[in-house]
């Protein structure tokens, strides 16, 4: 089972590389692996994963939040990161926060609101999204496309069943593989691997994330306060 190092990530990508395709392309195939990265805490880690994917000739979808308390998608640093991800061949999408909506009409309105913020802030078209921690009622009423965007939890990409038979969903949430082995050979696989989980730092995972945030905050403080000296 994975130790969440970049070396292990290379092994996983190498295992699947012959069948990796984009969400849109999977609609025309009988066998595939789709790579999806939800960015939850530390966007800068995405670049290392994208370089590995570029080396093996595959690409993944990286989805960013516009309502995150952990990072600002539209900071100069993160906009530069997203630009470089696209240069490496990555697809960029929206990670939709749905924690404060309770019905389908409100959900569709919220998706469109977050899409407008995303497109205006990044100055780019958004053609795909994934939900952030979707409640069961969202997963029970799904479509492949909502509001003109591809839904990564659509029925063609995600099987909402405790024992899926057609599409296997593999995720590394909370630094664990709770939904199966990433080296599985199922005919259709969506591999959801959060960029925050992967690094070559040997100390505690969550401490590393906190240290990276603190380092960025201190650098920002230093830069912003320089002119007062």
Short mmCIF file of C-alpha atoms in Angstrom, two decimals:
data_model
loop_
_atom_site.label_atom_id
_atom_site.label_comp_id
_atom_site.label_asym_id
_atom_site.label_seq_id
_atom_site.Cartn_x
_atom_site.Cartn_y
_atom_site.Cartn_z
CA UNK A 1 0.00 0.00 0.00
CA UNK A 2 1.20 3.52 -0.76
CA UNK A 3 3.53 5.50 1.50
CA UNK A 4 2.48 8.78 -0.24
CA UNK A 5 5.96 9.68 -1.45
CA UNK A 6 6.66 11.07 -4.91
CA UNK A 7 8.51 7.84 -5.70
CA UNK A 8 5.36 5.87 -4.90
CA UNK A 9 3.31 8.28 -6.99
CA UNK A 10 5.59 7.56 -9.96
CA UNK A 11 4.90 3.84 -9.54
CA UNK A 12 1.14 4.38 -9.50
CA UNK A 13 1.24 6.52 -12.63
CA UNK A 14 3.52 4.05 -14.39
CA UNK A 15 1.07 1.25 -13.53
CA UNK A 16 -1.86 3.11 -15.14
CA UNK A 17 -0.16 5.14 -17.88
CA UNK A 18 -1.20 2.89 -20.79
CA UNK A 19 -4.90 3.56 -20.09
CA UNK A 20 -5.02 7.07 -18.64
CA UNK A 21 -7.35 9.47 -20.47
CA UNK A 22 -9.28 12.66 -19.84
CA UNK A 23 -12.87 12.68 -18.57
CA UNK A 24 -14.20 13.76 -21.96
CA UNK A 25 -12.25 11.05 -23.81
CA UNK A 26 -13.44 8.33 -21.41
CA UNK A 27 -16.98 8.73 -22.78
CA UNK A 28 -15.77 7.03 -25.98
CA UNK A 29 -13.80 4.21 -24.34
CA UNK A 30 -14.62 0.88 -22.67
CA UNK A 31 -11.55 0.79 -20.42
CA UNK A 32 -9.85 3.74 -18.76
CA UNK A 33 -8.22 5.36 -15.76
CA UNK A 34 -9.03 9.01 -15.05
CA UNK A 35 -6.70 11.05 -12.84
CA UNK A 36 -8.30 13.73 -10.66
CA UNK A 37 -6.64 15.98 -8.10
CA UNK A 38 -8.71 17.97 -5.59
CA UNK A 39 -6.59 20.80 -4.16
CA UNK A 40 -7.55 21.26 -0.50
CA UNK A 41 -4.64 22.82 1.41
CA UNK A 42 -1.30 23.30 -0.40
CA UNK A 43 -1.57 24.15 -4.13
CA UNK A 44 2.21 24.31 -4.62
CA UNK A 45 2.46 20.52 -4.31
CA UNK A 46 0.50 20.15 -7.54
CA UNK A 47 3.51 21.09 -9.67
CA UNK A 48 5.57 18.07 -8.61
CA UNK A 49 2.74 15.68 -9.48
CA UNK A 50 2.17 17.36 -12.84
CA UNK A 51 5.87 17.00 -13.72
CA UNK A 52 5.66 13.26 -13.02
CA UNK A 53 2.55 12.97 -15.19
CA UNK A 54 4.26 14.90 -17.97
CA UNK A 55 7.22 12.51 -17.83
CA UNK A 56 4.93 9.51 -18.35
CA UNK A 57 2.91 11.22 -21.07
CA UNK A 58 -0.38 11.49 -19.17
CA UNK A 59 -2.43 14.38 -17.85
CA UNK A 60 -4.79 14.87 -14.93
CA UNK A 61 -7.54 17.25 -13.88
CA UNK A 62 -6.64 19.66 -11.06
CA UNK A 63 -9.61 21.33 -9.38
CA UNK A 64 -9.33 24.44 -7.19
CA UNK A 65 -11.77 25.97 -4.72
CA UNK A 66 -12.94 29.57 -4.79
CA UNK A 67 -14.36 29.43 -1.25
CA UNK A 68 -11.47 27.87 0.64
CA UNK A 69 -10.21 29.10 4.00
CA UNK A 70 -6.88 27.35 3.35
CA UNK A 71 -5.64 29.12 0.21
CA UNK A 72 -6.40 31.84 -2.33
CA UNK A 73 -6.74 30.46 -5.85
CA UNK A 74 -6.33 33.96 -7.26
CA UNK A 75 -3.12 34.98 -5.50
CA UNK A 76 -0.27 35.90 -7.86
CA UNK A 77 1.62 32.78 -6.80
CA UNK A 78 -1.28 30.40 -7.38
CA UNK A 79 -2.29 31.96 -10.70
CA UNK A 80 1.30 31.46 -11.83
CA UNK A 81 1.17 27.85 -10.60
CA UNK A 82 -2.03 27.17 -12.53
CA UNK A 83 -0.51 28.66 -15.67
CA UNK A 84 2.46 26.29 -15.33
CA UNK A 85 0.18 23.32 -14.71
CA UNK A 86 -1.57 24.05 -18.00
CA UNK A 87 1.80 24.28 -19.77
CA UNK A 88 2.56 20.78 -18.46
CA UNK A 89 -0.70 19.54 -19.98
CA UNK A 90 -2.95 19.51 -16.92
CA UNK A 91 -6.65 20.29 -17.12
CA UNK A 92 -7.90 22.91 -14.65
CA UNK A 93 -11.34 22.89 -13.10
CA UNK A 94 -13.51 24.07 -10.23
CA UNK A 95 -13.80 22.33 -6.85
CA UNK A 96 -17.32 23.24 -5.77
CA UNK A 97 -18.01 23.78 -2.08
CA UNK A 98 -21.59 22.71 -1.29
CA UNK A 99 -21.62 22.80 2.51
CA UNK A 100 -24.35 25.43 2.82
CA UNK A 101 -26.88 24.45 0.14
CA UNK A 102 -29.80 22.13 0.81
CA UNK A 103 -31.75 21.66 -2.42
CA UNK A 104 -31.03 21.12 -6.10
CA UNK A 105 -32.14 24.57 -7.25
CA UNK A 106 -29.83 26.28 -4.76
CA UNK A 107 -27.03 23.90 -5.72
CA UNK A 108 -27.25 24.77 -9.42
CA UNK A 109 -27.26 28.47 -8.55
CA UNK A 110 -24.20 28.04 -6.32
CA UNK A 111 -22.32 26.09 -9.00
CA UNK A 112 -22.87 28.89 -11.50
CA UNK A 113 -21.89 31.54 -8.95
CA UNK A 114 -18.63 29.78 -8.15
CA UNK A 115 -17.97 29.21 -11.84
CA UNK A 116 -18.24 32.93 -12.57
CA UNK A 117 -15.83 33.72 -9.74
CA UNK A 118 -13.43 31.05 -11.03
CA UNK A 119 -13.50 32.21 -14.65
CA UNK A 120 -13.23 35.90 -13.80
CA UNK A 121 -10.41 35.37 -11.31
CA UNK A 122 -8.32 33.09 -13.51
CA UNK A 123 -9.38 34.61 -16.83
CA UNK A 124 -10.03 31.19 -18.32
CA UNK A 125 -12.98 29.04 -19.35
CA UNK A 126 -14.04 26.31 -16.93
CA UNK A 127 -15.39 23.13 -18.52
CA UNK A 128 -15.30 20.74 -15.51
CA UNK A 129 -15.85 20.51 -11.77
CA UNK A 130 -15.91 18.15 -8.82
CA UNK A 131 -17.86 18.54 -5.60
CA UNK A 132 -16.07 19.11 -2.30
CA UNK A 133 -17.33 16.54 0.21
CA UNK A 134 -20.75 16.13 -1.45
CA UNK A 135 -23.66 14.99 0.75
CA UNK A 136 -25.59 11.88 -0.23
CA UNK A 137 -28.52 13.81 -1.76
CA UNK A 138 -26.11 15.39 -4.27
CA UNK A 139 -24.69 12.00 -5.29
CA UNK A 140 -28.14 10.43 -5.59
CA UNK A 141 -29.29 13.00 -8.18
CA UNK A 142 -26.52 13.31 -10.72
CA UNK A 143 -25.87 14.12 -14.36
CA UNK A 144 -22.67 14.06 -16.42
CA UNK A 145 -23.07 17.76 -17.21
CA UNK A 146 -24.48 20.48 -14.97
CA UNK A 147 -24.63 24.10 -16.04
CA UNK A 148 -22.52 23.42 -19.12
CA UNK A 149 -19.68 21.83 -17.13
CA UNK A 150 -18.60 18.21 -16.87
CA UNK A 151 -19.44 16.80 -13.45
CA UNK A 152 -16.64 14.49 -12.26
CA UNK A 153 -19.20 12.71 -10.07
CA UNK A 154 -21.48 12.13 -13.07
CA UNK A 155 -22.78 8.56 -13.59
CA UNK A 156 -20.36 7.98 -16.50
CA UNK A 157 -17.38 8.62 -14.19
CA UNK A 158 -18.52 7.62 -10.71
CA UNK A 159 -20.69 4.75 -9.50
CA UNK A 160 -22.57 5.63 -6.33
CA UNK A 161 -22.65 2.23 -4.70
CA UNK A 162 -20.79 0.70 -1.71
CA UNK A 163 -19.77 -2.17 -3.99
CA UNK A 164 -19.40 -0.71 -7.50
CA UNK A 165 -19.31 -3.18 -10.38
CA UNK A 166 -18.70 -0.90 -13.38
CA UNK A 167 -16.59 2.05 -12.22
CA UNK A 168 -14.07 1.77 -9.39
CA UNK A 169 -13.44 4.95 -7.39
CA UNK A 170 -10.06 5.02 -5.63
CA UNK A 171 -9.21 7.94 -3.30
CA UNK A 172 -6.42 8.85 -0.90
CA UNK A 173 -8.57 10.95 1.44
CA UNK A 174 -7.10 11.66 4.88
CA UNK A 175 -3.82 10.01 3.91
CA UNK A 176 -5.47 6.61 3.57
CA UNK A 177 -6.72 4.36 0.78
CA UNK A 178 -10.21 3.67 2.15
CA UNK A 179 -11.83 2.75 -1.17
CA UNK A 180 -9.38 0.19 -2.51
CA UNK A 181 -5.88 -0.42 -3.80
CA UNK A 182 -4.47 2.22 -6.23
CA UNK A 183 -2.87 -0.63 -8.21
CA UNK A 184 -6.21 -2.24 -9.00
CA UNK A 185 -6.82 -3.38 -12.60
CA UNK A 186 -10.56 -2.70 -12.82
CA UNK A 187 -11.83 -1.87 -16.32
CA UNK A 188 -12.92 1.68 -15.37
CA UNK A 189 -11.17 3.61 -12.61
CA UNK A 190 -11.36 7.15 -11.32
CA UNK A 191 -8.21 7.80 -9.28
CA UNK A 192 -8.79 10.74 -6.95
CA UNK A 193 -5.45 11.74 -5.46
CA UNK A 194 -5.26 14.95 -3.46
CA UNK A 195 -2.10 16.96 -4.13
CA UNK A 196 -1.84 17.68 -0.40
CA UNK A 197 -1.16 14.02 0.39
CA UNK A 198 2.01 13.65 -1.65
CA UNK A 199 5.57 14.76 -0.79
CA UNK A 200 8.97 13.36 0.13
CA UNK A 201 9.06 14.89 3.61
CA UNK A 202 9.61 12.23 6.25
CA UNK A 203 8.02 13.90 9.29
CA UNK A 204 4.33 13.93 10.23
CA UNK A 205 2.08 14.60 7.21
CA UNK A 206 -0.21 17.15 8.87
CA UNK A 207 2.70 18.93 10.56
CA UNK A 208 4.29 19.33 7.12
CA UNK A 209 1.17 20.97 5.75
CA UNK A 210 1.00 23.39 8.70
CA UNK A 211 4.70 24.23 8.31
CA UNK A 212 4.28 24.95 4.58
CA UNK A 213 1.38 27.30 5.31
CA UNK A 214 3.32 29.04 8.06
CA UNK A 215 6.36 29.46 5.78
CA UNK A 216 4.21 31.05 3.07
CA UNK A 217 2.52 33.35 5.59
CA UNK A 218 5.87 34.48 7.02
CA UNK A 219 7.23 35.15 3.51
CA UNK A 220 4.12 37.18 2.71
CA UNK A 221 4.44 39.14 5.93
CA UNK A 222 8.09 39.86 5.21
CA UNK A 223 7.35 41.03 1.67
CA UNK A 224 4.41 43.22 2.66
CA UNK A 225 6.26 44.86 5.56
CA UNK A 226 9.57 45.57 3.81
CA UNK A 227 8.61 49.12 2.83
CA UNK A 228 8.01 50.07 6.50
CA UNK A 229 11.67 49.53 7.40
#
